[in-house]
Coordinates of N, CA, C and O in Angstrom, one line a residue:
M1226 N 129.2 110.9 122.2 CA 128.3 109.8 121.9 C 127.6 109.3 123.2 O 128.2 109.3 124.2
G1227 N 126.3 109.1 123.0 CA 125.5 108.7 124.2 C 124.8 107.3 123.9 O 124.6 106.9 122.8
V1228 N 124.4 106.8 125.0 CA 123.6 105.5 124.9 C 122.4 105.6 125.8 O 122.5 106.1 126.9
N1229 N 121.2 105.4 125.2 CA 119.9 105.5 125.9 C 119.2 104.2 125.7 O 118.4 104.1 124.8
S1230 N 119.5 103.2 126.4 CA 118.9 101.8 126.2 C 118.5 101.2 127.5 O 119.3 101.3 128.5
I1231 N 117.2 100.7 127.7 CA 116.7 100.2 128.9 C 116.2 98.8 128.5 O 115.5 98.6 127.6
T1232 N 116.5 97.8 129.4 CA 116.0 96.4 129.2 C 115.4 96.1 130.6 O 116.0 96.2 131.6
L1233 N 114.1 95.7 130.5 CA 113.4 95.3 131.7 C 112.5 94.0 131.5 O 112.1 93.8 130.4
V1234 N 112.3 93.3 132.5 CA 111.5 92.1 132.6 C 110.6 92.3 133.8 O 111.1 92.5 134.9
G1235 N 109.3 92.3 133.6 CA 108.4 92.4 134.7 C 106.9 92.0 134.3 O 106.7 91.4 133.2
R1236 N 106.0 92.4 135.2 CA 104.6 92.1 134.9 C 103.8 93.3 134.7 O 104.0 94.4 135.3
A1237 N 102.9 93.2 133.7 CA 102.0 94.3 133.3 C 101.1 94.7 134.6 O 100.5 93.8 135.2
G1238 N 101.1 96.0 134.9 CA 100.3 96.4 136.1 C 98.9 96.6 135.7 O 98.0 96.7 136.6
R1239 N 98.5 96.7 134.4 CA 97.2 96.9 134.0 C 97.1 96.5 132.5 O 98.1 96.4 131.8
D1240 N 95.8 96.3 132.0 CA 95.7 96.1 130.5 C 96.2 97.4 129.7 O 96.1 98.4 130.3
P1241 N 96.7 97.2 128.6 CA 97.1 98.4 127.8 C 96.0 99.2 127.5 O 94.9 98.7 127.2
E1242 N 96.2 100.6 127.5 CA 95.2 101.4 126.9 C 95.7 101.8 125.6 O 96.8 102.2 125.3
V1243 N 94.8 101.6 124.6 CA 95.2 101.8 123.2 C 94.5 102.9 122.6 O 93.3 103.2 122.8
R1244 N 95.2 103.7 121.8 CA 94.6 104.8 121.0 C 95.0 104.7 119.6 O 96.2 104.3 119.3
Y1245 N 94.1 105.0 118.8 CA 94.2 104.9 117.3 C 94.3 106.3 116.7 O 93.5 107.2 117.2
F1246 N 95.0 106.6 115.7 CA 95.2 108.0 115.1 C 94.6 107.9 113.7 O 94.6 106.8 113.0
E1247 N 94.2 109.0 113.2 CA 93.7 109.1 111.8 C 94.7 108.6 110.8 O 94.4 108.1 109.7
S1248 N 96.0 108.8 111.1 CA 97.1 108.4 110.2 C 97.1 106.9 110.1 O 97.9 106.4 109.2
G1249 N 96.5 106.1 110.9 CA 96.5 104.7 110.9 C 97.4 104.1 111.9 O 97.5 102.9 112.2
S1250 N 98.2 105.0 112.6 CA 99.1 104.5 113.6 C 98.4 104.3 115.0 O 97.3 104.8 115.1
M1251 N 99.0 103.6 115.8 CA 98.4 103.3 117.2 C 99.5 103.3 118.2 O 100.7 103.1 118.0
V1252 N 99.0 103.6 119.5 CA 99.9 103.5 120.6 C 99.2 102.8 121.7 O 98.0 102.9 121.9
A1253 N 100.0 102.0 122.5 CA 99.5 101.4 123.6 C 100.3 101.8 124.8 O 101.5 101.9 124.8
N1254 N 99.7 102.2 125.9 CA 100.2 102.7 127.2 C 99.9 101.7 128.2 O 98.7 101.3 128.4
L1255 N 100.9 101.3 129.0 CA 100.6 100.5 130.2 C 101.8 100.7 131.2 O 102.7 101.4 130.9
T1256 N 101.6 100.0 132.3 CA 102.7 100.1 133.4 C 103.3 98.7 133.5 O 102.7 97.7 133.2
L1257 N 104.5 98.7 133.9 CA 105.3 97.5 134.2 C 105.9 97.5 135.6 O 106.5 98.5 136.0
A1258 N 105.6 96.4 136.4 CA 106.2 96.3 137.7 C 107.4 95.4 137.6 O 107.3 94.2 137.1
V1259 N 108.5 95.9 138.1 CA 109.8 95.1 138.1 C 110.2 94.9 139.5 O 110.4 95.9 140.2
N1260 N 110.3 93.7 140.0 CA 110.7 93.3 141.3 C 112.2 93.6 141.5 O 113.0 93.5 140.6
R1261 N 112.5 94.0 142.8 CA 113.9 94.0 143.2 C 114.4 92.7 143.7 O 113.5 91.8 143.8
R1262 N 115.6 92.6 144.0 CA 116.2 91.3 144.4 C 115.6 90.9 145.7 O 115.3 89.6 146.0
S1263 N 115.4 91.7 146.7 CA 114.9 91.4 148.0 C 113.4 91.3 148.0 O 112.7 92.1 147.4
A1264 N 112.8 90.3 148.6 CA 111.4 90.1 148.6 C 110.7 91.2 149.5 O 109.5 91.5 149.3
N1265 N 111.5 91.9 150.3 CA 110.9 92.9 151.2 C 110.7 94.2 150.5 O 110.0 95.1 151.0
D1266 N 111.4 94.4 149.3 CA 111.4 95.7 148.7 C 110.1 95.7 147.8 O 109.6 94.8 147.2
E1267 N 109.6 96.9 147.7 CA 108.4 97.2 146.7 C 109.0 97.1 145.3 O 110.1 97.4 145.1
P1268 N 108.1 96.8 144.3 CA 108.6 96.7 143.0 C 108.8 98.1 142.4 O 108.1 99.1 143.0
D1269 N 109.6 98.3 141.4 CA 109.7 99.5 140.7 C 108.6 99.6 139.6 O 108.4 98.6 138.9
W1270 N 108.0 100.7 139.4 CA 107.0 100.8 138.4 C 107.4 101.7 137.2 O 108.0 102.8 137.5
F1271 N 107.2 101.3 136.0 CA 107.6 102.1 134.8 C 106.3 102.3 134.0 O 105.5 101.4 133.8
N1272 N 106.3 103.4 133.4 CA 105.3 103.7 132.3 C 105.8 103.4 131.0 O 106.9 103.9 130.6
L1273 N 105.1 102.6 130.2 CA 105.5 102.1 128.9 C 104.7 102.8 127.8 O 103.5 102.9 128.0
E1274 N 105.3 103.1 126.7 CA 104.7 103.6 125.5 C 105.1 102.8 124.3 O 106.3 102.6 124.0
V1275 N 104.2 102.1 123.7 CA 104.5 101.1 122.6 C 103.7 101.6 121.4 O 102.5 101.8 121.3
W1276 N 104.5 101.7 120.2 CA 103.9 102.2 118.9 C 103.9 101.1 117.9 O 104.7 100.1 117.9
G1277 N 103.0 101.2 116.9 CA 103.0 100.4 115.7 C 102.6 99.0 115.9 O 101.7 98.6 116.7
K1278 N 103.3 98.1 115.3 CA 103.0 96.7 115.3 C 103.1 96.1 116.7 O 102.4 95.3 117.1
Q1279 N 104.1 96.6 117.4 CA 104.4 96.2 118.8 C 103.2 96.6 119.7 O 102.8 95.8 120.6
A1280 N 102.6 97.8 119.3 CA 101.3 98.2 120.1 C 100.2 97.2 119.8 O 99.4 96.9 120.8
Q1281 N 100.0 96.7 118.6 CA 99.0 95.8 118.3 C 99.2 94.5 119.1 O 98.2 93.9 119.6
V1282 N 100.4 94.0 119.2 CA 100.7 92.8 120.0 C 100.3 93.1 121.4 O 99.7 92.2 122.0
A1283 N 100.7 94.2 122.0 CA 100.4 94.5 123.3 C 98.9 94.5 123.5 O 98.4 93.9 124.5
A1284 N 98.2 95.1 122.6 CA 96.7 95.2 122.7 C 96.1 93.9 122.7 O 95.1 93.5 123.4
D1285 N 96.6 93.0 121.8 CA 96.0 91.6 121.6 C 96.4 90.7 122.7 O 95.5 89.8 123.1
Y1286 N 97.6 90.7 123.3 CA 98.0 89.6 124.1 C 98.4 90.1 125.5 O 98.5 89.2 126.4
V1287 N 98.7 91.3 125.8 CA 99.1 91.6 127.2 C 98.0 92.0 128.0 O 97.1 92.8 127.6
R1288 N 97.9 91.4 129.1 CA 96.9 91.7 130.2 C 97.5 91.9 131.4 O 98.7 91.6 131.7
K1289 N 96.7 92.5 132.4 CA 97.4 92.7 133.8 C 97.9 91.4 134.3 O 97.3 90.3 134.2
G1290 N 99.2 91.5 134.7 CA 99.8 90.3 135.3 C 100.7 89.6 134.3 O 101.5 88.7 134.6
S1291 N 100.6 89.9 133.0 CA 101.4 89.2 131.9 C 102.9 89.5 132.2 O 103.2 90.6 132.5
L1292 N 103.7 88.4 132.0 CA 105.1 88.6 132.1 C 105.7 89.0 130.7 O 105.4 88.4 129.7
V1293 N 106.3 90.2 130.7 CA 106.8 90.7 129.4 C 108.3 91.1 129.6 O 108.7 91.6 130.7
G1294 N 109.0 91.2 128.5 CA 110.3 91.7 128.5 C 110.3 92.9 127.4 O 109.7 92.7 126.4
I1295 N 111.0 93.9 127.7 CA 111.0 95.1 126.8 C 112.5 95.6 126.6 O 113.3 95.5 127.6
I1296 N 112.7 96.1 125.5 CA 114.0 96.9 125.2 C 113.4 98.2 124.7 O 112.6 98.3 123.8
G1297 N 113.9 99.3 125.3 CA 113.4 100.6 124.8 C 114.4 101.7 125.3 O 115.6 101.5 125.6
S1298 N 113.9 102.9 125.2 CA 114.7 104.1 125.6 C 113.9 105.0 126.5 O 112.7 105.0 126.5
F1299 N 114.6 105.7 127.4 CA 114.0 106.6 128.4 C 113.7 107.9 127.7 O 114.5 108.4 126.8
K1300 N 112.5 108.4 128.0 CA 112.2 109.8 127.6 C 111.4 110.5 128.7 O 110.8 109.9 129.5
L1301 N 111.3 111.8 128.6 CA 110.6 112.5 129.6 C 109.5 113.3 128.9 O 109.9 114.3 128.2
D1302 N 108.3 113.0 129.1 CA 107.1 113.7 128.5 C 107.0 115.0 129.3 O 107.0 115.0 130.6
R1303 N 106.8 116.2 128.6 CA 106.6 117.5 129.2 C 105.3 118.1 128.7 O 105.1 118.0 127.5
W1304 N 104.6 118.7 129.6 CA 103.4 119.4 129.1 C 103.0 120.4 130.2 O 103.5 120.4 131.3
T1305 N 102.1 121.4 129.8 CA 101.6 122.4 130.8 C 100.2 122.0 131.2 O 99.4 121.7 130.4
D1306 N 100.0 121.9 132.5 CA 98.7 121.5 133.1 C 97.8 122.6 132.8 O 98.0 123.8 133.1
R1307 N 96.6 122.2 132.1 CA 95.6 123.2 131.7 C 95.0 123.9 133.0 O 94.6 125.1 132.8
A1308 N 94.7 123.1 134.0 CA 94.1 123.7 135.1 C 94.9 124.7 135.9 O 94.5 125.8 136.3
S1309 N 96.2 124.3 136.2 CA 97.1 125.1 137.1 C 98.0 125.9 136.2 O 98.6 126.9 136.8
G1310 N 98.3 125.6 134.9 CA 99.3 126.3 134.2 C 100.7 125.9 134.5 O 101.7 126.4 134.0
E1311 N 100.9 124.9 135.4 CA 102.2 124.4 135.8 C 102.8 123.5 134.8 O 102.1 122.7 134.2
E1312 N 104.2 123.5 134.7 CA 104.9 122.6 133.9 C 104.9 121.2 134.5 O 105.2 121.1 135.7
R1313 N 104.5 120.2 133.8 CA 104.5 118.8 134.3 C 105.5 118.0 133.5 O 105.7 118.2 132.3
T1314 N 106.0 116.9 134.2 CA 106.8 115.9 133.5 C 106.4 114.5 134.0 O 105.8 114.3 135.1
K1315 N 106.7 113.6 133.1 CA 106.4 112.1 133.4 C 107.4 111.3 132.7 O 107.6 111.4 131.5
P1316 N 108.2 110.5 133.5 CA 109.2 109.5 132.8 C 108.4 108.4 132.2 O 107.5 107.9 132.6
V1317 N 108.9 108.0 130.9 CA 108.2 107.1 130.1 C 109.4 106.2 129.4 O 110.4 106.8 129.0
I1318 N 109.1 105.0 129.3 CA 110.0 104.1 128.5 C 109.3 103.9 127.1 O 108.2 103.4 127.1
R1319 N 110.0 104.4 126.1 CA 109.5 104.1 124.7 C 110.0 102.8 124.2 O 111.1 102.6 124.1
V1320 N 109.1 101.8 124.1 CA 109.4 100.4 123.8 C 109.7 100.3 122.3 O 108.9 100.6 121.5
D1321 N 110.9 99.7 122.1 CA 111.4 99.4 120.7 C 111.1 97.9 120.4 O 110.8 97.5 119.3
R1322 N 111.1 97.0 121.5 CA 111.0 95.6 121.3 C 110.2 95.1 122.5 O 110.6 95.3 123.6
L1323 N 109.1 94.4 122.3 CA 108.2 93.8 123.3 C 108.3 92.3 123.0 O 108.0 91.8 122.0
E1324 N 108.6 91.6 124.2 CA 108.6 90.1 124.1 C 107.6 89.6 125.1 O 107.6 90.0 126.3
L1325 N 106.8 88.6 124.7 CA 105.8 88.0 125.5 C 106.6 86.8 126.2 O 107.0 85.9 125.5
L1326 N 106.6 86.8 127.5 CA 107.3 85.7 128.3 C 106.3 84.9 129.0 O 105.1 85.2 129.1
G1327 N 106.8 83.8 129.6 CA 105.9 82.9 130.3 C 105.6 81.6 129.5 O 106.3 81.4 128.5
S1328 N 104.8 80.9 130.1 CA 104.6 79.5 129.5 C 103.1 79.4 129.0 O 102.3 80.3 129.2
K1329 N 102.9 78.4 128.2 CA 101.5 78.2 127.6 C 100.5 78.0 128.8 O 99.4 78.4 128.7
R1330 N 101.0 77.4 129.9 CA 100.1 77.1 131.0 C 99.7 78.5 131.6 O 98.5 78.6 132.0
D1331 N 100.6 79.5 131.6 CA 100.2 80.8 132.1 C 99.0 81.3 131.2 O 98.1 81.9 131.7
A1332 N 99.2 81.2 129.9 CA 98.2 81.7 129.0 C 96.9 81.0 129.2 O 95.8 81.6 129.2
E1333 N 96.9 79.7 129.3 CA 95.6 78.9 129.5 C 94.9 79.2 130.8 O 93.8 79.1 131.0
A1334 N 95.8 79.7 131.8 CA 95.2 80.1 133.1 C 94.7 81.5 133.1 O 94.2 81.9 134.1
G1335 N 94.8 82.1 132.0 CA 94.2 83.5 131.8 C 95.2 84.6 132.2 O 94.9 85.7 132.4
G1336 N 96.6 84.2 132.2 CA 97.6 85.2 132.5 C 97.9 86.1 131.4 O 98.6 87.1 131.5
G1337 N 97.4 85.8 130.2 CA 97.7 86.6 129.0 C 99.0 86.5 128.4 O 99.3 87.3 127.5
N1338 N 99.8 85.5 128.8 CA 101.1 85.3 128.2 C 101.0 84.2 127.1 O 100.4 83.2 127.3
Y1339 N 101.6 84.5 125.9 CA 101.5 83.5 124.8 C 102.9 83.1 124.4 O 103.6 83.9 123.8
G1340 N 103.2 81.9 124.6 CA 104.5 81.4 124.2 C 105.6 81.8 125.1 O 105.4 82.6 126.1
N1341 N 106.8 81.4 124.8 CA 108.0 81.7 125.6 C 109.0 82.3 124.6 O 109.5 81.6 123.7
A1342 N 109.2 83.5 124.8 CA 110.1 84.4 123.9 C 111.5 84.2 124.3 O 111.8 84.3 125.6
G1343 N 112.5 84.1 123.4 CA 113.9 84.0 123.8 C 114.5 85.4 124.0 O 113.8 86.4 123.7
G1344 N 115.7 85.4 124.6 CA 116.3 86.7 124.8 C 116.1 87.3 126.2 O 116.9 88.1 126.6
F1345 N 115.0 86.9 126.9 CA 114.9 87.6 128.2 C 114.8 86.5 129.3 O 114.4 86.8 130.4
G1346 N 114.9 85.2 128.9 CA 114.7 84.2 130.0 C 113.3 83.6 129.8 O 112.9 83.2 128.7
G1347 N 112.5 83.7 130.8 CA 111.1 83.1 130.7 C 110.9 82.2 131.9 O 111.5 82.3 132.9
G1348 N 110.1 81.2 131.6 CA 109.8 80.3 132.7 C 108.7 80.9 133.6 O 108.1 81.9 133.3
E1349 N 108.5 80.2 134.6 CA 107.4 80.6 135.5 C 108.0 81.4 136.8 O 109.0 80.9 137.4
P1350 N 107.4 82.5 137.2 CA 107.9 83.2 138.3 C 107.4 82.5 139.6 O 106.4 81.8 139.6
S1351 N 108.2 82.7 140.7 CA 107.8 82.2 142.0 C 106.7 83.2 142.5 O 106.5 84.3 142.1
E1352 N 106.1 82.8 143.6 CA 105.1 83.7 144.3 C 105.8 85.0 144.7 O 105.2 86.0 144.8
E1353 N 107.1 84.9 145.1 CA 107.8 86.1 145.5 C 108.0 87.1 144.4 O 108.0 88.3 144.6
E1354 N 108.1 86.6 143.2 CA 108.3 87.5 142.0 C 107.1 88.2 141.5 O 107.2 89.3 140.8
V1355 N 105.9 87.8 141.9 CA 104.7 88.4 141.4 C 104.4 89.7 142.4 O 104.2 89.6 143.5
P1356 N 104.4 90.9 141.8 CA 104.2 92.0 142.6 C 102.8 92.3 143.1 O 102.6 93.3 143.9
F1357 N 101.8 91.6 142.7 CA 100.4 91.8 143.2 C 99.7 90.6 143.4 O 100.1 89.6 142.9

């Protein structure tokens, strides 16, 4: 038996890139910066892949700098580079649950956060917690 579960809280590194498919499904891709405990450390960056209704929420409400919490699983995307023919890989977190965190004041200030979702904490980050 194995467990592949990841829980992260951080800030969106960019606005989501959204793609729509003929089947009607959609995917949103974005990055998430997660700070380490020490203010001197650089944040860890994660590539996120969000599908379905959660992707629509990301497209509508998540903007660069938005505070979000996610629960998902790790996967390794593999493909062959067309130019070089080399095998490539990219680590990705497939998001099962997306929570918008932060306060209404953040949203009104243009931070892109709507409401305070339970389960991940919330509140306002200090200047040290903002990775950019």
